[in-house]
Amino acid sequence: MAAVAPGSAPPVLEKKPIKFSNLLLGAGLNMFEVTTLGQPLEVVKTTMAANRGDSFAGALTRVWGRGGVLGYYQGLIPWAWIEASTKGAVLLFVASEAEFYARSFGASDFVGGISGGIAGGVAQAYATMGFCTCMKTVEITRHKQAATGVKPPGTFSTFMDIYRKEGVRGINKGVNAVAIRQMTNWGSRFGLSRLAEQGIRKATGKEEGGKLGAAEKILASALGGGLSAWNQPIEVIRVEMQSKTADPNRPKNLTVGKTFRYIYGSNGIKGLYRGVTPRIGLGVWQTICMVGMGDIAKEAVEKLTGEAVTAKH
């Protein structure tokens, strides 16, 4: 911790306001990220998690066989777009509030970052991501049906069919796994990114809280995003719980615990880490979009709304 000069007051902790411009910036960057490389990496990751015998190359071939280039964009419209346009706002609002209160109780940057990430991740899961991730997984399953010669129903027909049969629980299947993934993912990403930022400041001789350059911000965020893939088993569990593929060996009424035991018993520890490579790639791409392209997007949003963007990106 930096020493406080004699006679000077410690820095006052201020709560940053949640502005419309901040929410618009987050939604815009998320929409760009998912519509470019984000969804293809998500589809490959989900395919590897659902077909745990596939290699990375095998998953690419499998997805291509389901519709060529369009196969890599299964579930983009509307589910990935709904998720992308709303999850940033939820995360930004909840994480900033939680981090502020954690810091007000004396937490360090690292602990405050983890607290904000955990709270924001849980809020994301239960507010919007539960049903969106479920329907994206179902969408990939629909295209598997098409590959066997069965014409799949439309995406909204599928949604309503699940809702009629299983209610809200059906369209939110696997939401607890999503919540665990999001809280550990964002808790790790926020905390490790803060830790990396502190290390970079020390290595470059910057004072505590000193501004980082664009390359330094990308490096810190990429380290946080890449290292947060340690929780890939939760993602594989989530995909298995939401998958519509027929498997006579899969237990009924899956819980997170039952799914873990089933995957571990069938595929071992390697099965729990299927899809980790595209997930790390996804984390890097998200970092490039949110950090590397953030300044360009920030200027555009400020011109559009007429107010200064204060969100970190």
PDB file of C-alpha atoms in Angstrom:
ATOM      1  CA  MET A   1       0.000   0.000   0.000  1.00  0.00           C
ATOM      2  CA  ALA A   2       1.362   3.434  -0.843  1.00  0.00           C
ATOM      3  CA  ALA A   3       2.422   5.555   2.135  1.00  0.00           C
ATOM      4  CA  VAL A   4       0.297   8.597   2.918  1.00  0.00           C
ATOM      5  CA  ALA A   5       2.315  11.816   3.125  1.00  0.00           C
ATOM      6  CA  PRO A   6       2.355  13.510   6.563  1.00  0.00           C
ATOM      7  CA  GLY A   7      -0.495  15.977   6.973  1.00  0.00           C
ATOM      8  CA  SER A   8      -2.393  14.670   3.926  1.00  0.00           C
ATOM      9  CA  ALA A   9      -5.776  12.969   4.235  1.00  0.00           C
ATOM     10  CA  PRO A  10      -6.232   9.441   2.876  1.00  0.00           C
ATOM     11  CA  PRO A  11      -7.999   9.285  -0.499  1.00  0.00           C
ATOM     12  CA  VAL A  12     -11.784   9.492  -0.239  1.00  0.00           C
ATOM     13  CA  LEU A  13     -13.658   6.523  -1.658  1.00  0.00           C
ATOM     14  CA  GLU A  14     -16.235   7.735  -4.155  1.00  0.00           C
ATOM     15  CA  LYS A  15     -19.102   5.820  -5.715  1.00  0.00           C
ATOM     16  CA  LYS A  16     -19.118   6.240  -9.490  1.00  0.00           C
ATOM     17  CA  PRO A  17     -22.593   6.982 -10.894  1.00  0.00           C
ATOM     18  CA  ILE A  18     -24.197   4.495 -13.290  1.00  0.00           C
ATOM     19  CA  LYS A  19     -24.781   6.514 -16.442  1.00  0.00           C
ATOM     20  CA  PHE A  20     -26.809   5.645 -19.536  1.00  0.00           C
ATOM     21  CA  SER A  21     -23.653   6.214 -21.583  1.00  0.00           C
ATOM     22  CA  ASN A  22     -21.816   3.544 -19.542  1.00  0.00           C
ATOM     23  CA  LEU A  23     -24.621   1.012 -20.101  1.00  0.00           C
ATOM     24  CA  LEU A  24     -24.775   1.832 -23.819  1.00  0.00           C
ATOM     25  CA  LEU A  25     -21.010   1.388 -24.112  1.00  0.00           C
ATOM     26  CA  GLY A  26     -21.146  -2.033 -22.402  1.00  0.00           C
ATOM     27  CA  ALA A  27     -24.077  -3.227 -24.551  1.00  0.00           C
ATOM     28  CA  GLY A  28     -22.440  -1.998 -27.763  1.00  0.00           C
ATOM     29  CA  LEU A  29     -19.095  -3.650 -27.075  1.00  0.00           C
ATOM     30  CA  ASN A  30     -20.781  -6.914 -26.028  1.00  0.00           C
ATOM     31  CA  MET A  31     -22.930  -6.936 -29.175  1.00  0.00           C
ATOM     32  CA  PHE A  32     -19.858  -6.401 -31.358  1.00  0.00           C
ATOM     33  CA  GLU A  33     -17.886  -9.087 -29.530  1.00  0.00           C
ATOM     34  CA  VAL A  34     -20.567 -11.781 -29.810  1.00  0.00           C
ATOM     35  CA  THR A  35     -21.498 -10.997 -33.438  1.00  0.00           C
ATOM     36  CA  THR A  36     -17.895 -11.285 -34.656  1.00  0.00           C
ATOM     37  CA  LEU A  37     -15.756 -14.063 -33.154  1.00  0.00           C
ATOM     38  CA  GLY A  38     -17.606 -14.447 -29.848  1.00  0.00           C
ATOM     39  CA  GLN A  39     -20.464 -16.685 -30.991  1.00  0.00           C
ATOM     40  CA  PRO A  40     -18.310 -18.983 -33.190  1.00  0.00           C
ATOM     41  CA  LEU A  41     -15.998 -19.606 -30.215  1.00  0.00           C
ATOM     42  CA  GLU A  42     -19.047 -20.130 -27.974  1.00  0.00           C
ATOM     43  CA  VAL A  43     -20.500 -22.695 -30.417  1.00  0.00           C
ATOM     44  CA  VAL A  44     -17.193 -24.599 -30.657  1.00  0.00           C
ATOM     45  CA  LYS A  45     -16.804 -24.530 -26.862  1.00  0.00           C
ATOM     46  CA  THR A  46     -20.357 -25.836 -26.364  1.00  0.00           C
ATOM     47  CA  THR A  47     -19.895 -28.500 -29.053  1.00  0.00           C
ATOM     48  CA  MET A  48     -16.716 -29.792 -27.387  1.00  0.00           C
ATOM     49  CA  ALA A  49     -18.396 -29.808 -23.973  1.00  0.00           C
ATOM     50  CA  ALA A  50     -21.414 -31.723 -25.343  1.00  0.00           C
ATOM     51  CA  ASN A  51     -19.331 -34.132 -27.477  1.00  0.00           C
ATOM     52  CA  ARG A  52     -16.465 -34.830 -25.115  1.00  0.00           C
ATOM     53  CA  GLY A  53     -14.735 -37.228 -27.461  1.00  0.00           C
ATOM     54  CA  ASP A  54     -14.151 -34.470 -30.033  1.00  0.00           C
ATOM     55  CA  SER A  55     -10.813 -32.722 -30.454  1.00  0.00           C
ATOM     56  CA  PHE A  56     -10.716 -28.997 -31.271  1.00  0.00           C
ATOM     57  CA  ALA A  57     -10.347 -29.829 -34.983  1.00  0.00           C
ATOM     58  CA  GLY A  58     -13.115 -32.427 -34.732  1.00  0.00           C
ATOM     59  CA  ALA A  59     -15.475 -29.869 -33.172  1.00  0.00           C
ATOM     60  CA  LEU A  60     -14.706 -27.384 -35.973  1.00  0.00           C
ATOM     61  CA  THR A  61     -15.560 -30.075 -38.550  1.00  0.00           C
ATOM     62  CA  ARG A  62     -18.742 -31.058 -36.700  1.00  0.00           C
ATOM     63  CA  VAL A  63     -19.980 -27.450 -36.538  1.00  0.00           C
ATOM     64  CA  TRP A  64     -19.141 -26.842 -40.216  1.00  0.00           C
ATOM     65  CA  GLY A  65     -21.134 -29.951 -41.123  1.00  0.00           C
ATOM     66  CA  ARG A  66     -24.222 -28.485 -39.437  1.00  0.00           C
ATOM     67  CA  GLY A  67     -24.456 -25.530 -41.813  1.00  0.00           C
ATOM     68  CA  GLY A  68     -21.104 -24.239 -43.027  1.00  0.00           C
ATOM     69  CA  VAL A  69     -20.261 -20.735 -41.849  1.00  0.00           C
ATOM     70  CA  LEU A  70     -23.789 -20.239 -40.473  1.00  0.00           C
ATOM     71  CA  GLY A  71     -23.254 -23.281 -38.252  1.00  0.00           C
ATOM     72  CA  TYR A  72     -20.852 -21.194 -36.193  1.00  0.00           C
ATOM     73  CA  TYR A  73     -23.586 -18.628 -35.501  1.00  0.00           C
ATOM     74  CA  GLN A  74     -26.246 -20.980 -34.103  1.00  0.00           C
ATOM     75  CA  GLY A  75     -28.115 -19.282 -31.284  1.00  0.00           C
ATOM     76  CA  LEU A  76     -26.879 -15.784 -32.166  1.00  0.00           C
ATOM     77  CA  ILE A  77     -30.347 -14.419 -32.950  1.00  0.00           C
ATOM     78  CA  PRO A  78     -32.113 -13.731 -30.685  1.00  0.00           C
ATOM     79  CA  TRP A  79     -30.610 -15.434 -27.611  1.00  0.00           C
ATOM     80  CA  ALA A  80     -26.963 -14.330 -27.807  1.00  0.00           C
ATOM     81  CA  TRP A  81     -28.061 -10.798 -28.760  1.00  0.00           C
ATOM     82  CA  ILE A  82     -30.501 -10.621 -25.819  1.00  0.00           C
ATOM     83  CA  GLU A  83     -27.778 -11.846 -23.482  1.00  0.00           C
ATOM     84  CA  ALA A  84     -25.112  -9.492 -24.889  1.00  0.00           C
ATOM     85  CA  SER A  85     -27.322  -6.405 -24.782  1.00  0.00           C
ATOM     86  CA  THR A  86     -28.407  -6.920 -21.157  1.00  0.00           C
ATOM     87  CA  LYS A  87     -25.655  -8.755 -19.263  1.00  0.00           C
ATOM     88  CA  GLY A  88     -23.212  -5.842 -19.430  1.00  0.00           C
ATOM     89  CA  ALA A  89     -25.679  -3.471 -17.792  1.00  0.00           C
ATOM     90  CA  VAL A  90     -26.487  -5.969 -15.028  1.00  0.00           C
ATOM     91  CA  LEU A  91     -22.806  -6.715 -14.380  1.00  0.00           C
ATOM     92  CA  LEU A  92     -21.745  -3.051 -14.408  1.00  0.00           C
ATOM     93  CA  PHE A  93     -24.494  -1.919 -12.033  1.00  0.00           C
ATOM     94  CA  VAL A  94     -24.279  -4.756  -9.495  1.00  0.00           C
ATOM     95  CA  ALA A  95     -20.483  -5.183  -9.591  1.00  0.00           C
ATOM     96  CA  SER A  96     -19.822  -1.464  -9.090  1.00  0.00           C
ATOM     97  CA  GLU A  97     -22.226  -1.336  -6.114  1.00  0.00           C
ATOM     98  CA  ALA A  98     -20.772  -4.478  -4.509  1.00  0.00           C
ATOM     99  CA  GLU A  99     -17.171  -3.356  -5.064  1.00  0.00           C
ATOM    100  CA  PHE A 100     -17.913   0.078  -3.572  1.00  0.00           C
ATOM    101  CA  TYR A 101     -19.457  -1.388  -0.407  1.00  0.00           C
ATOM    102  CA  ALA A 102     -16.638  -3.952  -0.077  1.00  0.00           C
ATOM    103  CA  ARG A 103     -14.063  -1.147  -0.337  1.00  0.00           C
ATOM    104  CA  SER A 104     -16.042   0.998   2.133  1.00  0.00           C
ATOM    105  CA  PHE A 105     -15.651  -1.815   4.695  1.00  0.00           C
ATOM    106  CA  GLY A 106     -11.884  -1.741   4.222  1.00  0.00           C
ATOM    107  CA  ALA A 107     -11.394  -4.365   1.482  1.00  0.00           C
ATOM    108  CA  SER A 108      -8.347  -4.091  -0.780  1.00  0.00           C
ATOM    109  CA  ASP A 109      -8.547  -3.551  -4.561  1.00  0.00           C
ATOM    110  CA  PHE A 110      -8.097  -7.314  -5.032  1.00  0.00           C
ATOM    111  CA  VAL A 111     -10.817  -8.357  -2.541  1.00  0.00           C
ATOM    112  CA  GLY A 112     -13.125  -5.556  -3.699  1.00  0.00           C
ATOM    113  CA  GLY A 113     -12.713  -6.665  -7.305  1.00  0.00           C
ATOM    114  CA  ILE A 114     -13.521 -10.276  -6.432  1.00  0.00           C
ATOM    115  CA  SER A 115     -16.579  -9.192  -4.385  1.00  0.00           C
ATOM    116  CA  GLY A 116     -17.916  -7.062  -7.227  1.00  0.00           C
ATOM    117  CA  GLY A 117     -17.306  -9.800  -9.785  1.00  0.00           C
ATOM    118  CA  ILE A 118     -19.037 -12.480  -7.713  1.00  0.00           C
ATOM    119  CA  ALA A 119     -22.112 -10.322  -7.037  1.00  0.00           C
ATOM    120  CA  GLY A 120     -22.311  -9.155 -10.666  1.00  0.00           C
ATOM    121  CA  GLY A 121     -21.877 -12.688 -12.008  1.00  0.00           C
ATOM    122  CA  VAL A 122     -24.676 -14.115  -9.847  1.00  0.00           C
ATOM    123  CA  ALA A 123     -26.986 -11.252 -10.846  1.00  0.00           C
ATOM    124  CA  GLN A 124     -26.179 -11.862 -14.534  1.00  0.00           C
ATOM    125  CA  ALA A 125     -27.065 -15.549 -14.264  1.00  0.00           C
ATOM    126  CA  TYR A 126     -30.443 -15.160 -12.601  1.00  0.00           C
ATOM    127  CA  ALA A 127     -31.502 -11.986 -14.425  1.00  0.00           C
ATOM    128  CA  THR A 128     -30.816 -12.790 -18.088  1.00  0.00           C
ATOM    129  CA  MET A 129     -28.154 -15.421 -18.746  1.00  0.00           C
ATOM    130  CA  GLY A 130     -29.969 -18.498 -17.394  1.00  0.00           C
ATOM    131  CA  PHE A 131     -32.613 -18.770 -20.088  1.00  0.00           C
ATOM    132  CA  CYS A 132     -30.318 -17.327 -22.794  1.00  0.00           C
ATOM    133  CA  THR A 133     -27.574 -19.928 -22.290  1.00  0.00           C
ATOM    134  CA  CYS A 134     -30.208 -22.660 -22.076  1.00  0.00           C
ATOM    135  CA  MET A 135     -31.810 -21.610 -25.368  1.00  0.00           C
ATOM    136  CA  LYS A 136     -28.421 -21.234 -27.108  1.00  0.00           C
ATOM    137  CA  THR A 137     -27.595 -24.821 -26.129  1.00  0.00           C
ATOM    138  CA  VAL A 138     -31.027 -25.975 -27.309  1.00  0.00           C
ATOM    139  CA  GLU A 139     -30.455 -24.132 -30.601  1.00  0.00           C
ATOM    140  CA  ILE A 140     -27.295 -26.140 -31.262  1.00  0.00           C
ATOM    141  CA  THR A 141     -29.235 -29.314 -30.485  1.00  0.00           C
ATOM    142  CA  ARG A 142     -31.936 -28.285 -33.000  1.00  0.00           C
ATOM    143  CA  HIS A 143     -29.318 -28.226 -35.751  1.00  0.00           C
ATOM    144  CA  LYS A 144     -28.197 -31.702 -34.748  1.00  0.00           C
ATOM    145  CA  GLN A 145     -31.782 -32.814 -35.432  1.00  0.00           C
ATOM    146  CA  ALA A 146     -31.628 -31.158 -38.863  1.00  0.00           C
ATOM    147  CA  ALA A 147     -28.452 -33.085 -39.665  1.00  0.00           C
ATOM    148  CA  THR A 148     -30.360 -36.356 -39.125  1.00  0.00           C
ATOM    149  CA  GLY A 149     -33.080 -35.334 -41.596  1.00  0.00           C
ATOM    150  CA  VAL A 150     -35.643 -34.171 -39.020  1.00  0.00           C
ATOM    151  CA  LYS A 151     -36.889 -30.635 -39.661  1.00  0.00           C
ATOM    152  CA  PRO A 152     -36.458 -28.764 -36.370  1.00  0.00           C
ATOM    153  CA  PRO A 153     -39.136 -26.354 -35.098  1.00  0.00           C
ATOM    154  CA  GLY A 154     -38.480 -22.608 -35.106  1.00  0.00           C
ATOM    155  CA  THR A 155     -36.530 -21.099 -32.233  1.00  0.00           C
ATOM    156  CA  PHE A 156     -39.557 -19.418 -30.614  1.00  0.00           C
ATOM    157  CA  SER A 157     -41.653 -22.575 -31.122  1.00  0.00           C
ATOM    158  CA  THR A 158     -38.955 -24.504 -29.276  1.00  0.00           C
ATOM    159  CA  PHE A 159     -38.925 -21.902 -26.492  1.00  0.00           C
ATOM    160  CA  MET A 160     -42.716 -22.045 -26.050  1.00  0.00           C
ATOM    161  CA  ASP A 161     -42.740 -25.851 -26.220  1.00  0.00           C
ATOM    162  CA  ILE A 162     -40.216 -26.063 -23.380  1.00  0.00           C
ATOM    163  CA  TYR A 163     -42.147 -23.426 -21.416  1.00  0.00           C
ATOM    164  CA  ARG A 164     -45.459 -25.284 -21.827  1.00  0.00           C
ATOM    165  CA  LYS A 165     -43.942 -28.630 -20.775  1.00  0.00           C
ATOM    166  CA  GLU A 166     -41.562 -27.551 -18.021  1.00  0.00           C
ATOM    167  CA  GLY A 167     -42.477 -23.960 -17.151  1.00  0.00           C
ATOM    168  CA  VAL A 168     -39.947 -21.375 -15.970  1.00  0.00           C
ATOM    169  CA  ARG A 169     -37.686 -24.122 -14.581  1.00  0.00           C
ATOM    170  CA  GLY A 170     -37.435 -25.672 -18.030  1.00  0.00           C
ATOM    171  CA  ILE A 171     -36.204 -22.541 -19.804  1.00  0.00           C
ATOM    172  CA  ASN A 172     -33.829 -21.846 -16.903  1.00  0.00           C
ATOM    173  CA  LYS A 173     -32.450 -25.380 -16.726  1.00  0.00           C
ATOM    174  CA  GLY A 174     -28.859 -25.295 -15.541  1.00  0.00           C
ATOM    175  CA  VAL A 175     -29.205 -21.751 -14.158  1.00  0.00           C
ATOM    176  CA  ASN A 176     -27.495 -22.739 -10.878  1.00  0.00           C
ATOM    177  CA  ALA A 177     -24.487 -23.988 -12.863  1.00  0.00           C
ATOM    178  CA  VAL A 178     -24.541 -20.722 -14.831  1.00  0.00           C
ATOM    179  CA  ALA A 179     -24.571 -18.766 -11.555  1.00  0.00           C
ATOM    180  CA  ILE A 180     -21.595 -20.743 -10.186  1.00  0.00           C
ATOM    181  CA  ARG A 181     -19.736 -20.251 -13.480  1.00  0.00           C
ATOM    182  CA  GLN A 182     -20.443 -16.514 -13.602  1.00  0.00           C
ATOM    183  CA  MET A 183     -19.596 -15.796  -9.962  1.00  0.00           C
ATOM    184  CA  THR A 184     -16.310 -17.745 -10.147  1.00  0.00           C
ATOM    185  CA  ASN A 185     -15.567 -16.425 -13.648  1.00  0.00           C
ATOM    186  CA  TRP A 186     -16.079 -12.725 -12.911  1.00  0.00           C
ATOM    187  CA  GLY A 187     -14.767 -13.005  -9.358  1.00  0.00           C
ATOM    188  CA  SER A 188     -11.551 -14.518 -10.761  1.00  0.00           C
ATOM    189  CA  ARG A 189     -11.393 -12.165 -13.741  1.00  0.00           C
ATOM    190  CA  PHE A 190     -11.931  -8.975 -11.728  1.00  0.00           C
ATOM    191  CA  GLY A 191      -9.652 -10.048  -8.889  1.00  0.00           C
ATOM    192  CA  LEU A 192      -6.831 -11.439 -11.049  1.00  0.00           C
ATOM    193  CA  SER A 193      -7.016  -8.431 -13.385  1.00  0.00           C
ATOM    194  CA  ARG A 194      -6.642  -6.083 -10.394  1.00  0.00           C
ATOM    195  CA  LEU A 195      -3.708  -8.198  -9.176  1.00  0.00           C
ATOM    196  CA  ALA A 196      -2.100  -8.094 -12.635  1.00  0.00           C
ATOM    197  CA  GLU A 197      -2.605  -4.312 -12.790  1.00  0.00           C
ATOM    198  CA  GLN A 198      -0.817  -3.920  -9.450  1.00  0.00           C
ATOM    199  CA  GLY A 199       2.059  -6.100 -10.683  1.00  0.00           C
ATOM    200  CA  ILE A 200       2.368  -4.097 -13.911  1.00  0.00           C
ATOM    201  CA  ARG A 201       2.426  -0.807 -11.967  1.00  0.00           C
ATOM    202  CA  LYS A 202       5.212  -2.126  -9.738  1.00  0.00           C
ATOM    203  CA  ALA A 203       7.186  -3.460 -12.723  1.00  0.00           C
ATOM    204  CA  THR A 204       6.892  -0.155 -14.611  1.00  0.00           C
ATOM    205  CA  GLY A 205       7.460   2.118 -11.600  1.00  0.00           C
ATOM    206  CA  LYS A 206       3.938   3.615 -11.592  1.00  0.00           C
ATOM    207  CA  GLU A 207       2.377   4.794  -8.329  1.00  0.00           C
ATOM    208  CA  GLU A 208      -0.628   2.998  -6.850  1.00  0.00           C
ATOM    209  CA  GLY A 209      -3.719   3.829  -8.898  1.00  0.00           C
ATOM    210  CA  GLY A 210      -1.563   5.178 -11.737  1.00  0.00           C
ATOM    211  CA  LYS A 211      -3.090   5.034 -15.208  1.00  0.00           C
ATOM    212  CA  LEU A 212      -2.085   2.079 -17.383  1.00  0.00           C
ATOM    213  CA  GLY A 213      -1.473   2.299 -21.131  1.00  0.00           C
ATOM    214  CA  ALA A 214      -3.706   0.476 -23.640  1.00  0.00           C
ATOM    215  CA  ALA A 215      -1.244  -2.436 -24.070  1.00  0.00           C
ATOM    216  CA  GLU A 216      -0.855  -2.755 -20.278  1.00  0.00           C
ATOM    217  CA  LYS A 217      -4.644  -2.788 -19.771  1.00  0.00           C
ATOM    218  CA  ILE A 218      -5.055  -5.476 -22.448  1.00  0.00           C
ATOM    219  CA  LEU A 219      -2.279  -7.568 -20.849  1.00  0.00           C
ATOM    220  CA  ALA A 220      -3.819  -7.309 -17.360  1.00  0.00           C
ATOM    221  CA  SER A 221      -7.327  -8.139 -18.607  1.00  0.00           C
ATOM    222  CA  ALA A 222      -6.059 -11.001 -20.815  1.00  0.00           C
ATOM    223  CA  LEU A 223      -4.252 -12.551 -17.838  1.00  0.00           C
ATOM    224  CA  GLY A 224      -7.399 -12.230 -15.727  1.00  0.00           C
ATOM    225  CA  GLY A 225      -9.616 -13.644 -18.489  1.00  0.00           C
ATOM    226  CA  GLY A 226      -7.296 -16.515 -19.422  1.00  0.00           C
ATOM    227  CA  LEU A 227      -6.613 -17.631 -15.853  1.00  0.00           C
ATOM    228  CA  SER A 228     -10.342 -17.509 -15.013  1.00  0.00           C
ATOM    229  CA  ALA A 229     -10.839 -20.536 -17.315  1.00  0.00           C
ATOM    230  CA  TRP A 230      -9.822 -22.725 -14.343  1.00  0.00           C
ATOM    231  CA  ASN A 231     -13.568 -23.196 -13.713  1.00  0.00           C
ATOM    232  CA  GLN A 232     -14.211 -24.905 -17.083  1.00  0.00           C
ATOM    233  CA  PRO A 233     -15.704 -27.988 -15.315  1.00  0.00           C
ATOM    234  CA  ILE A 234     -18.662 -25.806 -14.291  1.00  0.00           C
ATOM    235  CA  GLU A 235     -19.165 -24.818 -17.946  1.00  0.00           C
ATOM    236  CA  VAL A 236     -19.090 -28.480 -19.076  1.00  0.00           C
ATOM    237  CA  ILE A 237     -21.612 -29.317 -16.330  1.00  0.00           C
ATOM    238  CA  ARG A 238     -23.834 -26.434 -17.496  1.00  0.00           C
ATOM    239  CA  VAL A 239     -23.806 -27.651 -21.104  1.00  0.00           C
ATOM    240  CA  GLU A 240     -24.626 -31.223 -20.052  1.00  0.00           C
ATOM    241  CA  MET A 241     -27.548 -30.049 -17.895  1.00  0.00           C
ATOM    242  CA  GLN A 242     -28.990 -27.967 -20.753  1.00  0.00           C
ATOM    243  CA  SER A 243     -28.281 -30.407 -23.593  1.00  0.00           C
ATOM    244  CA  LYS A 244     -31.251 -31.952 -25.391  1.00  0.00           C
ATOM    245  CA  THR A 245     -29.275 -34.862 -26.885  1.00  0.00           C
ATOM    246  CA  ALA A 246     -30.641 -38.296 -26.051  1.00  0.00           C
ATOM    247  CA  ASP A 247     -28.364 -40.282 -23.740  1.00  0.00           C
ATOM    248  CA  PRO A 248     -29.751 -43.376 -21.976  1.00  0.00           C
ATOM    249  CA  ASN A 249     -26.883 -43.307 -19.466  1.00  0.00           C
ATOM    250  CA  ARG A 250     -27.534 -39.756 -18.317  1.00  0.00           C
ATOM    251  CA  PRO A 251     -29.236 -39.578 -14.892  1.00  0.00           C
ATOM    252  CA  LYS A 252     -32.730 -38.096 -14.656  1.00  0.00           C
ATOM    253  CA  ASN A 253     -33.430 -34.783 -12.893  1.00  0.00           C
ATOM    254  CA  LEU A 254     -29.846 -33.593 -13.131  1.00  0.00           C
ATOM    255  CA  THR A 255     -28.343 -31.440 -10.409  1.00  0.00           C
ATOM    256  CA  VAL A 256     -24.860 -29.895 -10.477  1.00  0.00           C
ATOM    257  CA  GLY A 257     -23.556 -32.720  -8.259  1.00  0.00           C
ATOM    258  CA  LYS A 258     -25.186 -35.534 -10.285  1.00  0.00           C
ATOM    259  CA  THR A 259     -23.895 -34.050 -13.539  1.00  0.00           C
ATOM    260  CA  PHE A 260     -20.359 -33.757 -12.168  1.00  0.00           C
ATOM    261  CA  ARG A 261     -20.348 -37.428 -11.128  1.00  0.00           C
ATOM    262  CA  TYR A 262     -21.796 -38.526 -14.496  1.00  0.00           C
ATOM    263  CA  ILE A 263     -19.211 -36.610 -16.571  1.00  0.00           C
ATOM    264  CA  TYR A 264     -16.306 -37.657 -14.341  1.00  0.00           C
ATOM    265  CA  GLY A 265     -17.441 -41.293 -14.411  1.00  0.00           C
ATOM    266  CA  SER A 266     -17.833 -41.262 -18.218  1.00  0.00           C
ATOM    267  CA  ASN A 267     -14.856 -39.142 -19.330  1.00  0.00           C
ATOM    268  CA  GLY A 268     -12.607 -38.570 -16.318  1.00  0.00           C
ATOM    269  CA  ILE A 269     -10.901 -35.296 -15.480  1.00  0.00           C
ATOM    270  CA  LYS A 270     -10.196 -34.579 -19.176  1.00  0.00           C
ATOM    271  CA  GLY A 271     -13.933 -34.620 -19.882  1.00  0.00           C
ATOM    272  CA  LEU A 272     -14.459 -31.842 -17.343  1.00  0.00           C
ATOM    273  CA  TYR A 273     -12.016 -29.619 -19.245  1.00  0.00           C
ATOM    274  CA  ARG A 274     -13.335 -30.179 -22.775  1.00  0.00           C
ATOM    275  CA  GLY A 275     -13.666 -26.863 -24.597  1.00  0.00           C
ATOM    276  CA  VAL A 276     -11.140 -25.003 -22.433  1.00  0.00           C
ATOM    277  CA  THR A 277      -9.074 -23.967 -25.509  1.00  0.00           C
ATOM    278  CA  PRO A 278     -11.889 -22.042 -27.293  1.00  0.00           C
ATOM    279  CA  ARG A 279     -12.921 -20.652 -23.904  1.00  0.00           C
ATOM    280  CA  ILE A 280      -9.469 -19.124 -23.373  1.00  0.00           C
ATOM    281  CA  GLY A 281      -9.665 -17.788 -26.947  1.00  0.00           C
ATOM    282  CA  LEU A 282     -13.069 -16.319 -26.135  1.00  0.00           C
ATOM    283  CA  GLY A 283     -11.624 -14.594 -23.064  1.00  0.00           C
ATOM    284  CA  VAL A 284      -8.816 -13.071 -25.140  1.00  0.00           C
ATOM    285  CA  TRP A 285     -11.261 -11.847 -27.816  1.00  0.00           C
ATOM    286  CA  GLN A 286     -13.547 -10.340 -25.186  1.00  0.00           C
ATOM    287  CA  THR A 287     -10.512  -8.531 -23.764  1.00  0.00           C
ATOM    288  CA  ILE A 288      -9.497  -7.154 -27.160  1.00  0.00           C
ATOM    289  CA  CYS A 289     -13.059  -5.913 -27.765  1.00  0.00           C
ATOM    290  CA  MET A 290     -13.689  -4.441 -24.321  1.00  0.00           C
ATOM    291  CA  VAL A 291     -10.223  -2.945 -23.793  1.00  0.00           C
ATOM    292  CA  GLY A 292      -8.550  -2.551 -27.180  1.00  0.00           C
ATOM    293  CA  MET A 293     -11.639  -1.159 -28.916  1.00  0.00           C
ATOM    294  CA  GLY A 294     -13.031   0.556 -25.843  1.00  0.00           C
ATOM    295  CA  ASP A 295     -11.557   3.992 -26.569  1.00  0.00           C
ATOM    296  CA  ILE A 296     -13.028   4.083 -30.095  1.00  0.00           C
ATOM    297  CA  ALA A 297     -16.450   3.029 -28.778  1.00  0.00           C
ATOM    298  CA  LYS A 298     -16.158   5.488 -25.887  1.00  0.00           C
ATOM    299  CA  GLU A 299     -15.718   8.439 -28.245  1.00  0.00           C
ATOM    300  CA  ALA A 300     -18.696   7.331 -30.373  1.00  0.00           C
ATOM    301  CA  VAL A 301     -20.966   6.945 -27.319  1.00  0.00           C
ATOM    302  CA  GLU A 302     -19.933  10.329 -25.907  1.00  0.00           C
ATOM    303  CA  LYS A 303     -20.803  12.020 -29.223  1.00  0.00           C
ATOM    304  CA  LEU A 304     -24.147  10.194 -29.337  1.00  0.00           C
ATOM    305  CA  THR A 305     -25.235  10.847 -25.732  1.00  0.00           C
ATOM    306  CA  GLY A 306     -23.399  14.104 -25.015  1.00  0.00           C
ATOM    307  CA  GLU A 307     -22.150  12.850 -21.628  1.00  0.00           C
ATOM    308  CA  ALA A 308     -18.744  11.588 -20.522  1.00  0.00           C
ATOM    309  CA  VAL A 309     -18.316   7.818 -20.237  1.00  0.00           C
ATOM    310  CA  THR A 310     -16.780   6.923 -16.861  1.00  0.00           C
ATOM    311  CA  ALA A 311     -16.921   3.113 -17.016  1.00  0.00           C
ATOM    312  CA  LYS A 312     -13.675   1.155 -16.967  1.00  0.00           C
ATOM    313  CA  HIS A 313     -13.172  -0.917 -20.095  1.00  0.00           C
TER     314      HIS A 313
END
